[in-house]
Amino acid sequence: MDWREEGILLAVRPHGEHAAIIEVFTRDHGRHAGVVRGGAARRMAPILQPGAELDLAWRARLEDHIGTFEVEPVRSRSAILSDADALAGLGAVCALVIRSLPERDPHPQLHAATRALLDAMAAGAGDWPLAYLRWELGLLEDLGYGLDLSACAVTGSAEGLCYVSPRTGRAVSRAGAGDWADRLLPLPPCLLGQGPATAEEIVAGLTTTGHFLARLAADLADRPLPEARNRLVARLSRRI
Amino acid sequence: MTQADRDIERLIELMARLPGLGPRSARRAALHLIKKRGQVMAPLAEVMGRVAATVRDCAACGNLATGDLCDICRDPARATGEICVVEDVADLWALERGQVFRGRYHVLGGTLSALDGIGPEDLRIPVLIRRIADEGVREVILALGATVDGQTTAHYIAEALAEAAVEVSTLAQGVPVGGELDYLDEGTISAALRARRRV
C-alpha cells in the first residue's frame, strides 16, 4: 500500500526517542496519520511544524496499518509564527480539523479552503479572519451541519435575514423572529457572503458557527470546543 | 534466580528507561558498571543518592536547586532587572554556557499546547507575573523555541504582561553562526530576511 501527495501538517507527537507520529490533511486521503522515522531529530524540527505544506509518501504493508511517511518540505508558512492572531488562527484550524474530520475521509473542498486560508495567514492578508469564518461555515457544511441561510424559516422571505435558529441552523428574518429574537443567533451580512466585514461582524459570525461546532464536537466525542478555537475568538474579540 | 540476579535485572530494566538507552545498551552499560563497581558504580550511586535527596525546584525561578533558591537567584549580582523566560532547565543551561546573559531566569516547565491540553494554568506564568512586581523587573526576554507551541506561549506571555510596566523582547531568529544559506530551511531564511539590519 502506498501513495504520494502534498498535505498540510496538523500535529506532531514524539514516538519513542527518534520517531514522530504526524497527522496531515491531504486532498485525496483526508486527515491521515503516520510515523516519520527520525522525525524527532533536530534537522526535522523546522520541517515538522504545524501549518507546513509537505510532500508526503505514505507506505504500509496493509491498508489499515498506521504506516510510515517520507516527508519533504514544500512550504513552511513560518511567517505565521510572528503574527499572534494568525498563530491563534492556525491553532484553531489544526485543532478543529483534528477533532472534527474522520480519519482517511477525503474532503477536497475543505482541503482547498484550508490551504488558501493558511496561505492568506502566512502572507499577512488583513482579511483572513473573514476567510476563517467562511472556512468554519465550509467545515460545518462538509460534515452535514451546514447552515441554510437562503430564506427565512418562518416567512420564507429572502429579505431582512438577521438571525439563525440555534436548533435548525436556518436563517430567520427580523419580521419572522418576533418575540424570539433574543433567543436566536446573530446572522451578520458577512455570513451571507456580503463582505467586507468589521471585527464585530466576524465575532458575531463566529458566535453562530461556534454554536454549531460545539454541537458537532459534542455529537462526535462528547467534548467541548477546542481551547485553541476559544483562544482565537478571544483574540479577535479584542479587536472590537 | 537469586536476589543478586533479580537486582541486576532490575538495574538493567531501570537503565533501559533512560534516554538514549534501549534494553541491549542498558545491559551493556549495567555490565560495565558492575565490572567497574569500585571506580564508577559506587561513586555514581552515592552521587545519585545525594542528588535525589537534595535537588528540588527553585522556589523563584524553577531552576534546579539544593535549597529553596538556586545559585542564580541567590546571587545579588544577577539582580539586573532582566528575566529571561525559558521552557526548560536544559534551555537555561544552554544560555548559561554562552555566558552572555547575566540576569535571572524563569523556567516555565513547558509550552502551551492546545492538542496536548497544556494551558496557561499548567505553566509557571502566574509566578512570573508575581516576580515581575516583586523583583522590580525592567525587561522580560522570551527565549522560547521558534516553534508553533513556543511562539504561541511567547505571544500569550507578552499579552499577559501588556499591563505591566515592563519591556518584553524575544530572541532574534535567523542565520546561525557557521550557517550557509544553501543549507538553511525556507522558514529560517525568511525570518532572517525579515529581521535584517543595516551594516
GROMACS .gro file of C-alpha atoms in nm:
model
  439
    1MET     CA    1   0.000   0.000   0.000
    2ASP     CA    2   0.143   0.339  -0.087
    3TRP     CA    3   0.052   0.683  -0.214
    4ARG     CA    4   0.215   1.020  -0.262
    5GLU     CA    5   0.064   1.368  -0.242
    6GLU     CA    6   0.103   1.704  -0.075
    7GLY     CA    7  -0.059   1.775   0.259
    8ILE     CA    8  -0.083   2.022   0.546
    9LEU     CA    9   0.083   1.921   0.871
   10LEU     CA   10  -0.167   1.938   1.157
   11ALA     CA   11   0.016   1.789   1.455
   12VAL     CA   12   0.336   1.614   1.561
   13ARG     CA   13   0.380   1.383   1.858
   14PRO     CA   14   0.700   1.210   1.963
   15HIS     CA   15   0.700   0.835   1.909
   16GLY     CA   16   0.978   0.672   2.108
   17GLU     CA   17   1.309   0.853   2.110
   18HIS     CA   18   1.375   0.901   1.743
   19ALA     CA   19   1.045   0.886   1.555
   20ALA     CA   20   0.735   1.106   1.544
   21ILE     CA   21   0.373   1.042   1.459
   22ILE     CA   22   0.234   1.317   1.239
   23GLU     CA   23  -0.119   1.399   1.134
   24VAL     CA   24  -0.165   1.561   0.795
   25PHE     CA   25  -0.459   1.686   0.591
   26THR     CA   26  -0.442   1.588   0.224
   27ARG     CA   27  -0.682   1.637  -0.064
   28ASP     CA   28  -0.730   1.273  -0.162
   29HIS     CA   29  -0.673   1.095   0.168
   30GLY     CA   30  -0.822   1.343   0.414
   31ARG     CA   31  -0.684   1.351   0.767
   32HIS     CA   32  -0.417   1.085   0.781
   33ALA     CA   33  -0.164   0.979   1.046
   34GLY     CA   34   0.168   0.804   1.001
   35VAL     CA   35   0.508   0.751   1.156
   36VAL     CA   36   0.806   0.957   1.044
   37ARG     CA   37   1.126   0.767   1.118
   38GLY     CA   38   1.384   1.011   1.251
   39GLY     CA   39   1.102   1.265   1.299
   40ALA     CA   40   1.232   1.359   1.644
   41ALA     CA   41   1.571   1.460   1.501
   42ARG     CA   42   1.671   1.827   1.524
   43ARG     CA   43   1.715   1.857   1.148
   44MET     CA   44   1.347   1.764   1.111
   45ALA     CA   45   1.218   2.024   1.360
   46PRO     CA   46   1.193   2.315   1.110
   47ILE     CA   47   1.015   2.090   0.861
   48LEU     CA   48   0.768   1.934   1.104
   49GLN     CA   49   0.591   2.249   1.225
   50PRO     CA   50   0.209   2.257   1.214
   51GLY     CA   51   0.081   2.452   0.914
   52ALA     CA   52   0.369   2.346   0.689
   53GLU     CA   53   0.295   2.210   0.342
   54LEU     CA   54   0.472   1.877   0.294
   55ASP     CA   55   0.531   1.637   0.011
   56LEU     CA   56   0.425   1.304   0.163
   57ALA     CA   57   0.499   0.949   0.056
   58TRP     CA   58   0.298   0.703   0.269
   59ARG     CA   59   0.368   0.334   0.278
   60ALA     CA   60   0.226   0.045   0.483
   61ARG     CA   61   0.208  -0.330   0.448
   62LEU     CA   62  -0.170  -0.331   0.499
   63GLU     CA   63  -0.424  -0.056   0.434
   64ASP     CA   64  -0.532  -0.029   0.799
   65HIS     CA   65  -0.179  -0.003   0.937
   66ILE     CA   66  -0.066   0.339   1.054
   67GLY     CA   67   0.221   0.321   0.802
   68THR     CA   68   0.525   0.542   0.761
   69PHE     CA   69   0.570   0.876   0.589
   70GLU     CA   70   0.867   1.003   0.395
   71VAL     CA   71   0.840   1.382   0.411
   72GLU     CA   72   0.991   1.664   0.209
   73PRO     CA   73   0.922   2.033   0.279
   74VAL     CA   74   0.718   2.223   0.019
   75ARG     CA   75   0.627   2.545   0.206
   76SER     CA   76   0.683   2.624   0.574
   77ARG     CA   77   0.435   2.914   0.627
   78SER     CA   78   0.669   3.017   0.910
   79ALA     CA   79   0.564   3.383   0.877
   80ILE     CA   80   0.256   3.286   1.082
   81LEU     CA   81   0.481   3.241   1.387
   82SER     CA   82   0.544   3.614   1.415
   83ASP     CA   83   0.175   3.714   1.400
   84ALA     CA   84  -0.004   3.637   1.727
   85ASP     CA   85  -0.355   3.645   1.576
   86ALA     CA   86  -0.259   3.431   1.276
   87LEU     CA   87  -0.084   3.186   1.507
   88ALA     CA   88  -0.403   3.157   1.712
   89GLY     CA   89  -0.590   3.105   1.381
   90LEU     CA   90  -0.351   2.827   1.279
   91GLY     CA   91  -0.402   2.659   1.617
   92ALA     CA   92  -0.781   2.676   1.576
   93VAL     CA   93  -0.769   2.535   1.220
   94CYS     CA   94  -0.546   2.242   1.318
   95ALA     CA   95  -0.746   2.162   1.633
   96LEU     CA   96  -1.082   2.175   1.452
   97VAL     CA   97  -0.965   1.956   1.163
   98ILE     CA   98  -0.816   1.700   1.405
   99ARG     CA   99  -1.123   1.695   1.629
  100SER     CA  100  -1.388   1.703   1.356
  101LEU     CA  101  -1.278   1.515   1.046
  102PRO     CA  102  -1.291   1.137   1.044
  103GLU     CA  103  -0.958   0.976   0.957
  104ARG     CA  104  -0.887   0.890   0.593
  105ASP     CA  105  -1.206   1.052   0.468
  106PRO     CA  106  -1.132   1.292   0.179
  107HIS     CA  107  -1.276   1.645   0.194
  108PRO     CA  108  -1.123   1.805  -0.117
  109GLN     CA  109  -1.316   2.134  -0.096
  110LEU     CA  110  -1.234   2.183   0.270
  111HIS     CA  111  -0.872   2.094   0.197
  112ALA     CA  112  -0.853   2.360  -0.075
  113ALA     CA  113  -1.015   2.615   0.157
  114THR     CA  114  -0.775   2.525   0.440
  115ARG     CA  115  -0.477   2.565   0.212
  116ALA     CA  116  -0.597   2.903   0.086
  117LEU     CA  117  -0.671   3.020   0.442
  118LEU     CA  118  -0.325   2.923   0.574
  119ASP     CA  119  -0.161   3.089   0.272
  120ALA     CA  120  -0.356   3.408   0.348
  121MET     CA  121  -0.245   3.395   0.713
  122ALA     CA  122   0.119   3.342   0.613
  123ALA     CA  123   0.101   3.627   0.362
  124GLY     CA  124  -0.031   3.859   0.634
  125ALA     CA  125  -0.356   3.929   0.445
  126GLY     CA  126  -0.568   4.159   0.660
  127ASP     CA  127  -0.894   3.987   0.573
  128TRP     CA  128  -0.802   3.634   0.683
  129PRO     CA  129  -1.041   3.645   0.985
  130LEU     CA  130  -1.329   3.671   0.736
  131ALA     CA  131  -1.181   3.382   0.535
  132TYR     CA  132  -1.153   3.188   0.861
  133LEU     CA  133  -1.522   3.249   0.938
  134ARG     CA  134  -1.616   3.121   0.593
  135TRP     CA  135  -1.382   2.825   0.644
  136GLU     CA  136  -1.579   2.730   0.959
  137LEU     CA  137  -1.901   2.752   0.755
  138GLY     CA  138  -1.742   2.519   0.498
  139LEU     CA  139  -1.633   2.277   0.773
  140LEU     CA  140  -1.989   2.261   0.907
  141GLU     CA  141  -2.125   2.215   0.553
  142ASP     CA  142  -1.881   1.930   0.479
  143LEU     CA  143  -1.975   1.744   0.795
  144GLY     CA  144  -2.351   1.771   0.745
  145TYR     CA  145  -2.409   2.058   0.989
  146GLY     CA  146  -2.440   2.323   0.720
  147LEU     CA  147  -2.650   2.633   0.780
  148ASP     CA  148  -2.940   2.708   0.547
  149LEU     CA  149  -2.922   3.084   0.505
  150SER     CA  150  -3.118   3.110   0.179
  151ALA     CA  151  -3.454   3.218   0.318
  152CYS     CA  152  -3.640   3.285   0.643
  153ALA     CA  153  -3.756   2.963   0.812
  154VAL     CA  154  -4.071   3.142   0.932
  155THR     CA  155  -4.181   3.371   0.647
  156GLY     CA  156  -3.997   3.216   0.351
  157SER     CA  157  -3.868   3.557   0.253
  158ALA     CA  158  -3.507   3.612   0.147
  159GLU     CA  159  -3.520   3.975   0.269
  160GLY     CA  160  -3.412   4.113   0.607
  161LEU     CA  161  -3.237   3.795   0.725
  162CYS     CA  162  -3.058   3.873   1.051
  163TYR     CA  163  -3.084   3.568   1.278
  164VAL     CA  164  -3.010   3.197   1.273
  165SER     CA  165  -3.217   2.940   1.457
  166PRO     CA  166  -2.989   2.762   1.710
  167ARG     CA  167  -3.198   2.445   1.669
  168THR     CA  168  -3.228   2.408   1.291
  169GLY     CA  169  -2.946   2.628   1.158
  170ARG     CA  170  -3.189   2.806   0.926
  171ALA     CA  171  -3.199   3.181   0.872
  172VAL     CA  172  -3.473   3.391   1.032
  173SER     CA  173  -3.574   3.740   0.924
  174ARG     CA  174  -3.637   4.029   1.165
  175ALA     CA  175  -4.008   4.006   1.087
  176GLY     CA  176  -4.012   3.630   1.139
  177ALA     CA  177  -3.820   3.642   1.468
  178GLY     CA  178  -4.083   3.838   1.661
  179ASP     CA  179  -4.052   3.786   2.039
  180TRP     CA  180  -3.798   3.506   1.989
  181ALA     CA  181  -3.526   3.740   1.863
  182ASP     CA  182  -3.324   3.732   2.187
  183ARG     CA  183  -3.304   3.352   2.172
  184LEU     CA  184  -3.171   3.344   1.817
  185LEU     CA  185  -2.810   3.354   1.698
  186PRO     CA  186  -2.676   3.657   1.508
  187LEU     CA  187  -2.655   3.648   1.129
  188PRO     CA  188  -2.414   3.923   1.022
  189PRO     CA  189  -2.410   4.012   0.648
  190CYS     CA  190  -2.064   3.852   0.611
  191LEU     CA  191  -2.216   3.509   0.682
  192LEU     CA  192  -2.440   3.566   0.380
  193GLY     CA  193  -2.131   3.628   0.168
  194GLN     CA  194  -2.167   4.006   0.181
  195GLY     CA  195  -1.828   4.149   0.269
  196PRO     CA  196  -1.606   4.312   0.374
  197ALA     CA  197  -1.683   4.265   0.740
  198THR     CA  198  -1.600   4.454   1.057
  199ALA     CA  199  -1.433   4.278   1.350
  200GLU     CA  200  -1.766   4.296   1.533
  201GLU     CA  201  -1.948   4.118   1.250
  202ILE     CA  202  -1.681   3.848   1.231
  203VAL     CA  203  -1.704   3.781   1.604
  204ALA     CA  204  -2.085   3.770   1.575
  205GLY     CA  205  -2.048   3.519   1.290
  206LEU     CA  206  -1.807   3.311   1.500
  207THR     CA  207  -2.064   3.304   1.780
  208THR     CA  208  -2.309   3.144   1.540
  209THR     CA  209  -2.066   2.896   1.382
  210GLY     CA  210  -1.927   2.823   1.732
  211HIS     CA  211  -2.273   2.713   1.848
  212PHE     CA  212  -2.295   2.452   1.571
  213LEU     CA  213  -1.928   2.350   1.603
  214ALA     CA  214  -1.990   2.289   1.974
  215ARG     CA  215  -2.287   2.072   1.883
  216LEU     CA  216  -2.071   1.885   1.631
  217ALA     CA  217  -1.794   1.835   1.891
  218ALA     CA  218  -2.046   1.706   2.144
  219ASP     CA  219  -2.203   1.470   1.889
  220LEU     CA  220  -1.869   1.334   1.772
  221ALA     CA  221  -1.691   1.275   2.100
  222ASP     CA  222  -1.891   1.447   2.376
  223ARG     CA  223  -1.616   1.707   2.409
  224PRO     CA  224  -1.625   2.087   2.423
  225LEU     CA  225  -1.485   2.309   2.150
  226PRO     CA  226  -1.104   2.302   2.131
  227GLU     CA  227  -0.935   2.555   2.357
  228ALA     CA  228  -0.736   2.684   2.057
  229ARG     CA  229  -1.060   2.795   1.890
  230ASN     CA  230  -1.175   2.974   2.208
  231ARG     CA  231  -0.837   3.149   2.223
  232LEU     CA  232  -0.874   3.274   1.865
  233VAL     CA  233  -1.224   3.411   1.929
  234ALA     CA  234  -1.097   3.584   2.245
  235ARG     CA  235  -0.815   3.747   2.044
  236LEU     CA  236  -1.047   3.862   1.764
  237SER     CA  237  -1.297   3.995   2.019
  238ARG     CA  238  -1.026   4.229   2.147
  239ARG     CA  239  -1.018   4.395   1.804
  240ILE     CA  240  -1.370   4.532   1.855
  241MET     CA  241   1.703  -1.675   4.040
  242THR     CA  242   1.897  -1.534   4.336
  243GLN     CA  243   1.831  -1.193   4.489
  244ALA     CA  244   2.150  -1.060   4.320
  245ASP     CA  245   2.027  -1.176   3.979
  246ARG     CA  246   1.693  -1.010   4.040
  247ASP     CA  247   1.868  -0.685   4.141
  248ILE     CA  248   2.084  -0.688   3.827
  249GLU     CA  249   1.776  -0.749   3.612
  250ARG     CA  250   1.603  -0.461   3.790
  251LEU     CA  251   1.908  -0.238   3.732
  252ILE     CA  252   1.901  -0.318   3.359
  253GLU     CA  253   1.526  -0.256   3.346
  254LEU     CA  254   1.565   0.086   3.510
  255MET     CA  255   1.863   0.185   3.294
  256ALA     CA  256   1.669   0.092   2.981
  257ARG     CA  257   1.427   0.373   3.072
  258LEU     CA  258   1.699   0.636   3.032
  259PRO     CA  259   1.701   0.845   2.715
  260GLY     CA  260   1.932   0.702   2.452
  261LEU     CA  261   1.936   0.354   2.606
  262GLY     CA  262   1.739   0.051   2.492
  263PRO     CA  263   1.733  -0.292   2.659
  264ARG     CA  264   2.051  -0.405   2.485
  265SER     CA  265   2.257  -0.091   2.552
  266ALA     CA  266   2.124  -0.084   2.911
  267ARG     CA  267   2.254  -0.439   2.957
  268ARG     CA  268   2.595  -0.332   2.824
  269ALA     CA  269   2.605  -0.023   3.048
  270ALA     CA  270   2.497  -0.223   3.354
  271LEU     CA  271   2.765  -0.480   3.285
  272HIS     CA  272   3.023  -0.202   3.256
  273LEU     CA  273   2.911  -0.057   3.589
  274ILE     CA  274   2.928  -0.394   3.759
  275LYS     CA  275   3.277  -0.459   3.625
  276LYS     CA  276   3.393  -0.115   3.743
  277ARG     CA  277   3.189  -0.111   4.062
  278GLY     CA  278   3.471   0.034   4.269
  279GLN     CA  279   3.575   0.315   4.035
  280VAL     CA  280   3.242   0.403   3.872
  281MET     CA  281   2.937   0.233   4.018
  282ALA     CA  282   2.981   0.311   4.388
  283PRO     CA  283   3.065   0.684   4.339
  284LEU     CA  284   2.784   0.711   4.084
  285ALA     CA  285   2.534   0.553   4.323
  286GLU     CA  286   2.649   0.780   4.602
  287VAL     CA  287   2.617   1.098   4.393
  288MET     CA  288   2.282   0.989   4.252
  289GLY     CA  289   2.151   0.923   4.601
  290ARG     CA  290   2.271   1.264   4.719
  291VAL     CA  291   2.126   1.447   4.420
  292ALA     CA  292   1.794   1.265   4.456
  293ALA     CA  293   1.779   1.363   4.824
  294THR     CA  294   1.882   1.728   4.788
  295VAL     CA  295   1.779   1.862   4.446
  296ARG     CA  296   1.449   2.041   4.416
  297ASP     CA  297   1.293   2.316   4.204
  298CYS     CA  298   1.400   2.672   4.289
  299ALA     CA  299   1.101   2.841   4.454
  300ALA     CA  300   1.157   3.158   4.250
  301CYS     CA  301   1.265   3.056   3.900
  302GLY     CA  302   1.202   2.681   3.869
  303ASN     CA  303   1.571   2.602   3.806
  304LEU     CA  304   1.725   2.304   3.985
  305ALA     CA  305   1.844   2.394   4.333
  306THR     CA  306   1.969   2.233   4.650
  307GLY     CA  307   1.796   2.484   4.877
  308ASP     CA  308   1.485   2.698   4.846
  309LEU     CA  309   1.663   2.920   4.590
  310CYS     CA  310   1.910   2.825   4.316
  311ASP     CA  311   2.260   2.976   4.292
  312ILE     CA  312   2.149   3.227   4.027
  313CYS     CA  313   1.856   3.359   4.232
  314ARG     CA  314   2.075   3.382   4.543
  315ASP     CA  315   2.344   3.584   4.362
  316PRO     CA  316   2.277   3.959   4.416
  317ALA     CA  317   2.496   4.045   4.113
  318ARG     CA  318   2.235   3.881   3.889
  319ALA     CA  319   1.955   4.111   4.002
  320THR     CA  320   1.997   4.322   3.689
  321GLY     CA  321   1.626   4.383   3.635
  322GLU     CA  322   1.622   4.135   3.345
  323ILE     CA  323   1.445   3.799   3.344
  324CYS     CA  324   1.497   3.550   3.066
  325VAL     CA  325   1.199   3.316   3.025
  326VAL     CA  326   1.286   2.964   2.906
  327GLU     CA  327   1.085   2.650   2.850
  328ASP     CA  328   1.304   2.405   3.035
  329VAL     CA  329   1.612   2.377   3.259
  330ALA     CA  330   1.805   2.244   2.955
  331ASP     CA  331   1.745   2.581   2.782
  332LEU     CA  332   1.869   2.765   3.091
  333TRP     CA  333   2.186   2.556   3.087
  334ALA     CA  334   2.232   2.636   2.715
  335LEU     CA  335   2.213   3.011   2.785
  336GLU     CA  336   2.447   2.980   3.084
  337ARG     CA  337   2.701   2.801   2.863
  338GLY     CA  338   2.704   3.110   2.641
  339GLN     CA  339   2.797   3.330   2.944
  340VAL     CA  340   2.637   3.631   2.778
  341PHE     CA  341   2.322   3.679   2.982
  342ARG     CA  342   2.391   3.796   3.338
  343GLY     CA  343   2.035   3.842   3.465
  344ARG     CA  344   1.798   3.589   3.618
  345TYR     CA  345   1.583   3.322   3.460
  346HIS     CA  346   1.231   3.190   3.476
  347VAL     CA  347   1.166   2.828   3.380
  348LEU     CA  348   0.811   2.776   3.256
  349GLY     CA  349   0.818   2.396   3.265
  350GLY     CA  350   0.676   2.354   2.914
  351THR     CA  351   0.484   2.541   2.647
  352LEU     CA  352   0.116   2.592   2.577
  353SER     CA  353  -0.022   2.312   2.363
  354ALA     CA  354  -0.387   2.302   2.269
  355LEU     CA  355  -0.363   1.946   2.139
  356ASP     CA  356  -0.189   1.811   2.448
  357GLY     CA  357  -0.423   2.006   2.675
  358ILE     CA  358  -0.148   2.219   2.834
  359GLY     CA  359  -0.300   2.553   2.929
  360PRO     CA  360  -0.156   2.865   3.100
  361GLU     CA  361  -0.251   2.728   3.442
  362ASP     CA  362  -0.018   2.430   3.385
  363LEU     CA  363   0.286   2.655   3.337
  364ARG     CA  364   0.461   2.888   3.584
  365ILE     CA  365   0.314   3.202   3.425
  366PRO     CA  366   0.135   3.339   3.738
  367VAL     CA  367   0.465   3.306   3.933
  368LEU     CA  368   0.640   3.505   3.656
  369ILE     CA  369   0.385   3.786   3.682
  370ARG     CA  370   0.434   3.794   4.061
  371ARG     CA  371   0.813   3.802   4.024
  372ILE     CA  372   0.798   4.097   3.787
  373ALA     CA  373   0.620   4.303   4.050
  374ASP     CA  374   0.826   4.177   4.348
  375GLU     CA  375   1.174   4.196   4.193
  376GLY     CA  376   1.140   4.527   4.011
  377VAL     CA  377   1.199   4.371   3.671
  378ARG     CA  378   1.256   4.612   3.378
  379GLU     CA  379   1.283   4.367   3.088
  380VAL     CA  380   1.148   4.018   3.019
  381ILE     CA  381   1.331   3.830   2.743
  382LEU     CA  382   1.123   3.550   2.596
  383ALA     CA  383   1.378   3.284   2.494
  384LEU     CA  384   1.130   3.027   2.372
  385GLY     CA  385   1.159   2.792   2.076
  386ALA     CA  386   1.080   2.912   1.724
  387THR     CA  387   0.805   2.651   1.708
  388VAL     CA  388   0.427   2.686   1.691
  389ASP     CA  389   0.391   2.597   2.061
  390GLY     CA  390   0.691   2.809   2.166
  391GLN     CA  391   0.569   3.118   1.983
  392THR     CA  392   0.207   3.068   2.096
  393THR     CA  393   0.340   3.072   2.453
  394ALA     CA  394   0.557   3.379   2.382
  395HIS     CA  395   0.261   3.574   2.241
  396TYR     CA  396   0.045   3.466   2.537
  397ILE     CA  397   0.302   3.587   2.791
  398ALA     CA  398   0.359   3.914   2.601
  399GLU     CA  399  -0.015   3.973   2.616
  400ALA     CA  400  -0.037   3.880   2.985
  401LEU     CA  401   0.237   4.136   3.056
  402ALA     CA  402   0.083   4.411   2.843
  403GLU     CA  403  -0.043   4.593   3.152
  404ALA     CA  404   0.280   4.553   3.349
  405ALA     CA  405   0.537   4.831   3.326
  406VAL     CA  406   0.800   4.608   3.174
  407GLU     CA  407   0.970   4.579   2.837
  408VAL     CA  408   0.911   4.245   2.663
  409SER     CA  409   1.153   4.120   2.398
  410THR     CA  410   1.220   3.792   2.217
  411LEU     CA  411   1.533   3.633   2.079
  412ALA     CA  412   1.620   3.711   1.718
  413GLN     CA  413   1.568   3.445   1.452
  414GLY     CA  414   1.795   3.393   1.157
  415VAL     CA  415   2.120   3.255   1.022
  416PRO     CA  416   2.315   3.058   1.287
  417VAL     CA  417   2.689   3.106   1.336
  418GLY     CA  418   2.862   2.889   1.074
  419GLY     CA  419   2.538   2.852   0.878
  420GLU     CA  420   2.539   2.857   0.499
  421LEU     CA  421   2.227   2.985   0.324
  422ASP     CA  422   2.221   2.690   0.089
  423TYR     CA  423   2.160   2.455   0.382
  424LEU     CA  424   1.901   2.666   0.566
  425ASP     CA  425   1.531   2.589   0.554
  426GLU     CA  426   1.296   2.836   0.390
  427GLY     CA  427   1.142   2.943   0.723
  428THR     CA  428   1.476   3.042   0.874
  429ILE     CA  429   1.579   3.232   0.561
  430SER     CA  430   1.252   3.428   0.552
  431ALA     CA  431   1.279   3.505   0.928
  432ALA     CA  432   1.637   3.622   0.877
  433LEU     CA  433   1.536   3.840   0.585
  434ARG     CA  434   1.251   3.996   0.782
  435ALA     CA  435   1.488   4.069   1.073
  436ARG     CA  436   1.767   4.211   0.855
  437ARG     CA  437   1.965   4.507   0.988
  438ARG     CA  438   2.187   4.776   0.844
  439VAL     CA  439   2.564   4.725   0.849
   0.00000   0.00000   0.00000
